[in-house]
Amino acid sequence: MSNLLGAVEIREIAEQLNLKPTKKLGQNFVVDANTCRKIVKLAVVQSTDIALEIGPGVGSLTLALLEKAIQVVAVEIDDRLANQLPITAANHGFDSKKLVVINQDAMQINKLPVEPTVLVANLPYNISVPVLLNMLQLFPSIDRGVVMVQSEVAHRLAAKPNSKEYGSPTAKVNWWADLELAGSVSRSIFWPIPNVDSSLVKFVRHKPIGNEQDRIATFSVIDKAFAKRRKMMRSAVSVLFNDAEESLIAAGVDPTLRGEALDIGKFYQIGQQLIKHNSTK
Ligand code: SAM
């Protein structure tokens, strides 16, 4: 018998908990063990890894992670699911010491009892981007990961400059990591079946681009650059600088370009000009 959860058991657990999956919490559970194993494999989870999972739900992916990682830290907002998870793991023969369940809103987390090395999650759809950004910012020990998100979001996260999908989330996530699409996931492997498609995104953390002051300056430039996509940079960042055109040229950026043409390296350079500008005010 597989160690992992199947469709029948997932429904039984939900019934036992009197759980009606809600849209508000993005509760679409993966009922296919092969997909869970595939995700864990894509993230190259090894016996030395401490995996962080956001929104473990009934535990499909959690059990697949427990098969490979030394420890799994799972953050779940729903009390019933959080309380049930260690029981399900034990029923499937996993050592309870390997699983740490944190019954909290992932958006409120600012520390963890261990340092995770890999993030693997089927993210709640309404907070997928902020959660990913927060986890990358809060836990520098995470060096890679695979997340499942709505396909539209996946394409935005993995977009390259000069494409219509490229935007503020892409530029921001690129502050920490390089991302790539890692395949789409059929709707039929979820219960309940969602009305949007999902895709996997794989990421690898790269060397830090700058410190926290640099990041804050860079992100304020990114926010302005994408607030009105059609604006040229010289007008988009004019609220930040006395002489935006001069500052952009000093950053090595053509002032007539739009934000969508700039990679994170260029945003960083403009951020450096902003720090300089603000320090001489
Ligand atoms: N990982 C499970 C799976 O693949 O079957 C469930 C994924 S489901 C898409 C999202 C899960 O995130 C649900 O269990 C939901 O209760 C949980 N969730 C929603 N919002 C959350 C939040 N703010 N913090 C932590 N968990 C959250």
Short mmCIF file of C-alpha atoms and ligand atoms in Angstrom, two decimals:
data_model
loop_
_atom_site.label_atom_id
_atom_site.label_comp_id
_atom_site.label_asym_id
_atom_site.label_seq_id
_atom_site.Cartn_x
_atom_site.Cartn_y
_atom_site.Cartn_z
CA MET A 1 0.00 0.00 0.00
CA SER A 2 1.17 3.52 -0.72
CA ASN A 3 2.22 5.60 2.27
CA LEU A 4 0.47 8.53 0.70
CA LEU A 5 -3.11 9.75 0.74
CA GLY A 6 -5.65 8.80 -1.89
CA ALA A 7 -8.96 10.37 -2.93
CA VAL A 8 -11.13 8.10 -0.78
CA GLU A 9 -9.19 8.69 2.42
CA ILE A 10 -9.08 12.46 1.83
CA ARG A 11 -12.86 12.59 1.60
CA GLU A 12 -13.20 10.37 4.64
CA ILE A 13 -10.94 12.66 6.69
CA ALA A 14 -12.85 15.73 5.51
CA GLU A 15 -16.15 14.09 6.42
CA GLN A 16 -14.84 13.09 9.83
CA LEU A 17 -13.76 16.70 10.43
CA ASN A 18 -17.05 18.00 9.07
CA LEU A 19 -14.97 20.03 6.65
CA LYS A 20 -16.59 21.61 3.62
CA PRO A 21 -13.70 22.99 1.54
CA THR A 22 -14.00 26.77 1.23
CA LYS A 23 -13.03 29.05 -1.64
CA LYS A 24 -12.05 31.73 0.85
CA LEU A 25 -9.17 29.57 2.10
CA GLY A 26 -8.40 28.20 -1.37
CA GLN A 27 -9.16 24.69 -0.17
CA ASN A 28 -8.63 22.50 -3.22
CA PHE A 29 -6.87 19.37 -2.09
CA VAL A 30 -4.61 17.25 -4.29
CA VAL A 31 -6.02 13.73 -4.37
CA ASP A 32 -3.34 12.18 -6.55
CA ALA A 33 -0.28 10.69 -4.85
CA ASN A 34 1.76 10.62 -8.09
CA THR A 35 1.44 14.39 -8.46
CA CYS A 36 2.66 14.86 -4.89
CA ARG A 37 5.69 12.62 -5.47
CA LYS A 38 6.40 14.47 -8.72
CA ILE A 39 6.39 17.85 -6.94
CA VAL A 40 8.74 16.60 -4.22
CA LYS A 41 11.06 15.19 -6.89
CA LEU A 42 11.04 18.46 -8.82
CA ALA A 43 12.12 20.28 -5.66
CA VAL A 44 14.96 17.72 -5.25
CA VAL A 45 14.02 17.18 -1.60
CA GLN A 46 16.72 15.14 0.12
CA SER A 47 17.24 13.46 3.47
CA THR A 48 19.09 16.52 4.79
CA ASP A 49 16.30 18.96 3.89
CA ILE A 50 13.93 20.71 6.24
CA ALA A 51 10.87 21.37 4.10
CA LEU A 52 8.48 24.24 4.68
CA GLU A 53 4.93 23.71 3.46
CA ILE A 54 2.34 26.46 3.55
CA GLY A 55 -1.25 25.20 3.66
CA PRO A 56 -0.80 21.43 4.09
CA GLY A 57 -4.56 20.86 4.06
CA VAL A 58 -5.39 17.19 4.54
CA GLY A 59 -1.72 16.33 4.07
CA SER A 60 -1.29 14.87 0.56
CA LEU A 61 1.91 16.77 -0.14
CA THR A 62 3.01 16.67 3.51
CA LEU A 63 3.23 12.89 3.50
CA ALA A 64 5.19 12.94 0.22
CA LEU A 65 7.59 15.41 1.86
CA LEU A 66 7.87 13.25 4.98
CA GLU A 67 9.02 10.38 2.77
CA LYS A 68 12.12 12.35 1.75
CA ALA A 69 12.92 15.22 4.12
CA ILE A 70 14.47 14.99 7.57
CA GLN A 71 11.76 17.31 8.87
CA VAL A 72 8.64 19.07 7.59
CA VAL A 73 7.28 22.33 8.98
CA ALA A 74 3.69 22.87 7.92
CA VAL A 75 1.78 26.13 8.46
CA GLU A 76 -2.00 25.70 8.31
CA ILE A 77 -4.62 28.31 9.20
CA ASP A 78 -7.55 25.90 9.53
CA ASP A 79 -7.62 24.50 13.11
CA ARG A 80 -9.32 21.25 12.17
CA LEU A 81 -6.77 20.46 9.46
CA ALA A 82 -3.82 21.51 11.62
CA ASN A 83 -4.97 19.29 14.50
CA GLN A 84 -5.63 16.34 12.23
CA LEU A 85 -2.34 16.42 10.33
CA PRO A 86 -0.08 14.74 12.95
CA ILE A 87 -2.72 12.00 13.37
CA THR A 88 -2.82 11.36 9.62
CA ALA A 89 0.99 11.30 9.46
CA ALA A 90 1.15 8.79 12.33
CA ASN A 91 -1.57 6.64 10.74
CA HIS A 92 0.64 6.44 7.66
CA GLY A 93 3.63 5.32 9.69
CA PHE A 94 5.60 8.56 9.84
CA ASP A 95 7.60 9.53 12.91
CA SER A 96 5.72 12.37 14.63
CA LYS A 97 9.02 14.08 15.52
CA LYS A 98 9.61 14.71 11.82
CA LEU A 99 6.50 16.90 11.52
CA VAL A 100 6.04 20.35 13.08
CA VAL A 101 2.57 21.78 12.51
CA ILE A 102 2.04 25.47 13.07
CA ASN A 103 -1.62 26.43 13.31
CA GLN A 104 -1.35 30.02 12.12
CA ASP A 105 -1.99 32.39 9.26
CA ALA A 106 1.08 32.14 7.00
CA MET A 107 0.87 35.89 6.44
CA GLN A 108 1.46 36.45 10.16
CA ILE A 109 4.47 34.17 10.48
CA ASN A 110 7.76 35.92 11.14
CA LYS A 111 9.79 33.14 12.69
CA LEU A 112 9.94 29.37 12.68
CA PRO A 113 11.34 26.90 15.22
CA VAL A 114 13.75 25.52 12.58
CA GLU A 115 15.53 26.87 9.50
CA PRO A 116 13.82 25.48 6.41
CA THR A 117 15.97 24.68 3.38
CA VAL A 118 13.26 24.14 0.79
CA LEU A 119 9.74 25.50 0.23
CA VAL A 120 7.25 23.08 -1.28
CA ALA A 121 3.60 24.06 -1.34
CA ASN A 122 0.30 24.07 -3.12
CA LEU A 123 -0.31 27.67 -2.13
CA PRO A 124 -3.71 29.11 -1.18
CA TYR A 125 -4.58 30.98 -4.36
CA ASN A 126 -5.58 34.34 -2.86
CA ILE A 127 -2.27 34.90 -1.06
CA SER A 128 0.14 32.93 -3.25
CA VAL A 129 2.35 35.84 -4.35
CA PRO A 130 2.68 37.66 -0.98
CA VAL A 131 3.32 34.36 0.82
CA LEU A 132 6.08 33.42 -1.61
CA LEU A 133 7.70 36.87 -1.32
CA ASN A 134 7.42 36.81 2.49
CA MET A 135 8.96 33.37 2.83
CA LEU A 136 11.89 34.30 0.58
CA GLN A 137 12.44 37.46 2.58
CA LEU A 138 12.00 35.97 6.05
CA PHE A 139 13.89 32.73 5.64
CA PRO A 140 17.19 33.10 3.75
CA SER A 141 17.91 29.44 4.57
CA ILE A 142 15.37 28.46 1.86
CA ASP A 143 17.59 27.91 -1.14
CA ARG A 144 15.04 26.45 -3.57
CA GLY A 145 11.51 25.27 -3.94
CA VAL A 146 8.49 24.35 -5.99
CA VAL A 147 5.11 26.00 -5.58
CA MET A 148 1.80 25.24 -7.19
CA VAL A 149 -0.21 28.34 -8.07
CA GLN A 150 -2.90 29.39 -10.56
CA SER A 151 -1.46 29.10 -14.07
CA GLU A 152 -1.92 32.80 -14.71
CA VAL A 153 0.12 33.62 -11.59
CA ALA A 154 2.74 31.02 -12.51
CA HIS A 155 3.24 32.66 -15.91
CA ARG A 156 3.57 36.05 -14.24
CA LEU A 157 6.11 34.81 -11.69
CA ALA A 158 8.30 33.14 -14.31
CA ALA A 159 7.95 35.90 -16.93
CA LYS A 160 10.87 37.64 -18.61
CA PRO A 161 11.12 41.40 -19.24
CA ASN A 162 9.33 42.69 -22.33
CA SER A 163 6.53 40.17 -22.07
CA LYS A 164 2.95 41.03 -21.18
CA GLU A 165 3.09 38.77 -18.10
CA TYR A 166 6.13 40.57 -16.67
CA GLY A 167 5.18 42.87 -13.80
CA SER A 168 5.73 43.88 -10.23
CA PRO A 169 5.47 40.33 -8.74
CA THR A 170 8.04 39.06 -11.25
CA ALA A 171 10.54 41.82 -10.61
CA LYS A 172 10.11 41.52 -6.85
CA VAL A 173 10.50 37.75 -6.68
CA ASN A 174 13.60 38.09 -8.87
CA TRP A 175 15.18 40.07 -6.03
CA TRP A 176 15.70 36.71 -4.33
CA ALA A 177 15.39 33.97 -6.90
CA ASP A 178 15.43 32.72 -10.47
CA LEU A 179 12.18 31.08 -11.46
CA GLU A 180 10.97 28.77 -14.18
CA LEU A 181 7.72 27.09 -15.12
CA ALA A 182 7.78 23.42 -14.23
CA GLY A 183 4.61 22.13 -15.86
CA SER A 184 0.87 22.40 -15.62
CA VAL A 185 -1.38 20.34 -13.38
CA SER A 186 -4.70 18.89 -14.45
CA ARG A 187 -7.78 20.19 -12.64
CA SER A 188 -8.97 16.62 -12.22
CA ILE A 189 -6.39 15.84 -9.51
CA PHE A 190 -8.05 18.23 -7.06
CA TRP A 191 -11.01 17.87 -4.78
CA PRO A 192 -13.08 19.90 -5.20
CA ILE A 193 -12.19 20.55 -8.87
CA PRO A 194 -11.19 24.23 -9.17
CA ASN A 195 -12.41 26.43 -12.02
CA VAL A 196 -8.93 27.65 -12.92
CA ASP A 197 -5.84 25.82 -14.11
CA SER A 198 -2.78 25.35 -11.92
CA SER A 199 0.92 25.21 -12.74
CA LEU A 200 4.15 24.49 -10.96
CA VAL A 201 6.91 27.04 -10.58
CA LYS A 202 10.39 26.06 -9.57
CA PHE A 203 12.77 28.56 -8.03
CA VAL A 204 16.40 28.69 -6.95
CA ARG A 205 17.68 31.42 -4.69
CA HIS A 206 20.51 33.44 -6.19
CA LYS A 207 23.23 35.49 -4.49
CA PRO A 208 21.84 38.50 -2.60
CA ILE A 209 21.57 41.59 -4.82
CA GLY A 210 21.74 44.02 -1.90
CA ASN A 211 20.83 44.66 1.71
CA GLU A 212 17.42 45.53 3.18
CA GLN A 213 17.84 49.27 2.53
CA ASP A 214 18.66 48.47 -1.12
CA ARG A 215 15.63 46.17 -1.37
CA ILE A 216 13.22 48.76 0.05
CA ALA A 217 14.48 51.42 -2.38
CA THR A 218 14.36 48.98 -5.32
CA PHE A 219 10.82 47.86 -4.45
CA SER A 220 9.56 51.44 -4.24
CA VAL A 221 10.90 52.00 -7.76
CA ILE A 222 9.22 48.77 -8.93
CA ASP A 223 5.90 49.84 -7.37
CA LYS A 224 5.99 53.15 -9.23
CA ALA A 225 7.16 51.55 -12.49
CA PHE A 226 4.17 49.23 -12.64
CA ALA A 227 1.52 51.48 -11.08
CA LYS A 228 0.74 52.69 -14.61
CA ARG A 229 2.23 50.19 -17.03
CA ARG A 230 2.07 52.38 -20.11
CA LYS A 231 4.08 55.21 -18.58
CA MET A 232 7.70 55.72 -19.52
CA MET A 233 10.10 55.41 -16.61
CA ARG A 234 10.90 59.14 -16.53
CA SER A 235 7.28 59.89 -15.79
CA ALA A 236 6.60 56.76 -13.68
CA VAL A 237 9.32 57.58 -11.13
CA SER A 238 8.98 61.38 -11.30
CA VAL A 239 7.35 61.38 -7.83
CA LEU A 240 10.49 59.81 -6.36
CA PHE A 241 13.14 62.11 -7.84
CA ASN A 242 13.61 65.85 -8.33
CA ASP A 243 15.12 65.09 -11.71
CA ALA A 244 13.96 61.64 -12.74
CA GLU A 245 15.52 61.75 -16.21
CA GLU A 246 18.99 62.53 -14.86
CA SER A 247 18.74 59.86 -12.16
CA LEU A 248 17.67 57.22 -14.69
CA ILE A 249 20.57 58.08 -16.97
CA ALA A 250 22.91 57.87 -13.95
CA ALA A 251 21.46 54.39 -13.29
CA GLY A 252 22.22 53.38 -16.88
CA VAL A 253 18.53 53.24 -17.82
CA ASP A 254 16.98 54.83 -20.91
CA PRO A 255 14.32 57.19 -19.43
CA THR A 256 11.93 56.48 -22.31
CA LEU A 257 11.69 52.77 -21.50
CA ARG A 258 8.71 51.33 -19.66
CA GLY A 259 9.03 49.34 -16.45
CA GLU A 260 8.23 46.11 -18.28
CA ALA A 261 11.56 46.40 -20.15
CA LEU A 262 13.69 46.42 -16.98
CA ASP A 263 15.12 43.45 -15.16
CA ILE A 264 15.78 43.39 -11.41
CA GLY A 265 19.41 44.48 -11.96
CA LYS A 266 18.22 47.71 -13.59
CA PHE A 267 15.62 48.32 -10.89
CA TYR A 268 18.39 47.87 -8.34
CA GLN A 269 20.50 50.52 -10.10
CA ILE A 270 17.59 52.98 -10.02
CA GLY A 271 17.08 52.10 -6.34
CA GLN A 272 20.72 53.03 -5.70
CA GLN A 273 20.09 56.43 -7.28
CA LEU A 274 17.03 56.83 -5.07
CA ILE A 275 19.08 56.13 -1.91
CA LYS A 276 21.65 58.69 -3.07
CA HIS A 277 18.92 61.20 -3.92
CA ASN A 278 17.16 60.79 -0.54
CA SER A 279 20.41 61.08 1.42
CA THR A 280 21.17 64.48 -0.13
CA LYS A 281 17.68 65.91 0.43
N1 SAM B 1 -1.40 21.24 0.37
C1 SAM B 1 -2.74 20.73 0.30
C2 SAM B 1 -2.92 19.94 -0.97
O1 SAM B 1 -2.14 20.16 -1.89
O2 SAM B 1 -3.81 19.12 -1.03
C3 SAM B 1 -3.81 21.82 0.40
C4 SAM B 1 -3.62 22.99 -0.53
S1 SAM B 1 -4.98 24.09 -0.58
C5 SAM B 1 -4.74 24.78 -2.18
C6 SAM B 1 -4.50 25.46 0.43
C7 SAM B 1 -4.39 25.19 1.93
O3 SAM B 1 -3.93 26.40 2.56
C8 SAM B 1 -5.68 24.85 2.64
O4 SAM B 1 -5.46 23.77 3.51
C9 SAM B 1 -6.04 26.11 3.45
O5 SAM B 1 -6.77 25.83 4.63
C10 SAM B 1 -4.66 26.67 3.74
N2 SAM B 1 -4.62 28.13 3.93
C11 SAM B 1 -5.38 29.09 3.36
N3 SAM B 1 -5.01 30.32 3.75
C12 SAM B 1 -3.96 30.14 4.60
C13 SAM B 1 -3.13 31.02 5.34
N4 SAM B 1 -3.33 32.34 5.30
N5 SAM B 1 -2.15 30.51 6.11
C14 SAM B 1 -1.96 29.15 6.17
N6 SAM B 1 -2.72 28.26 5.50
C15 SAM B 1 -3.70 28.74 4.71
#
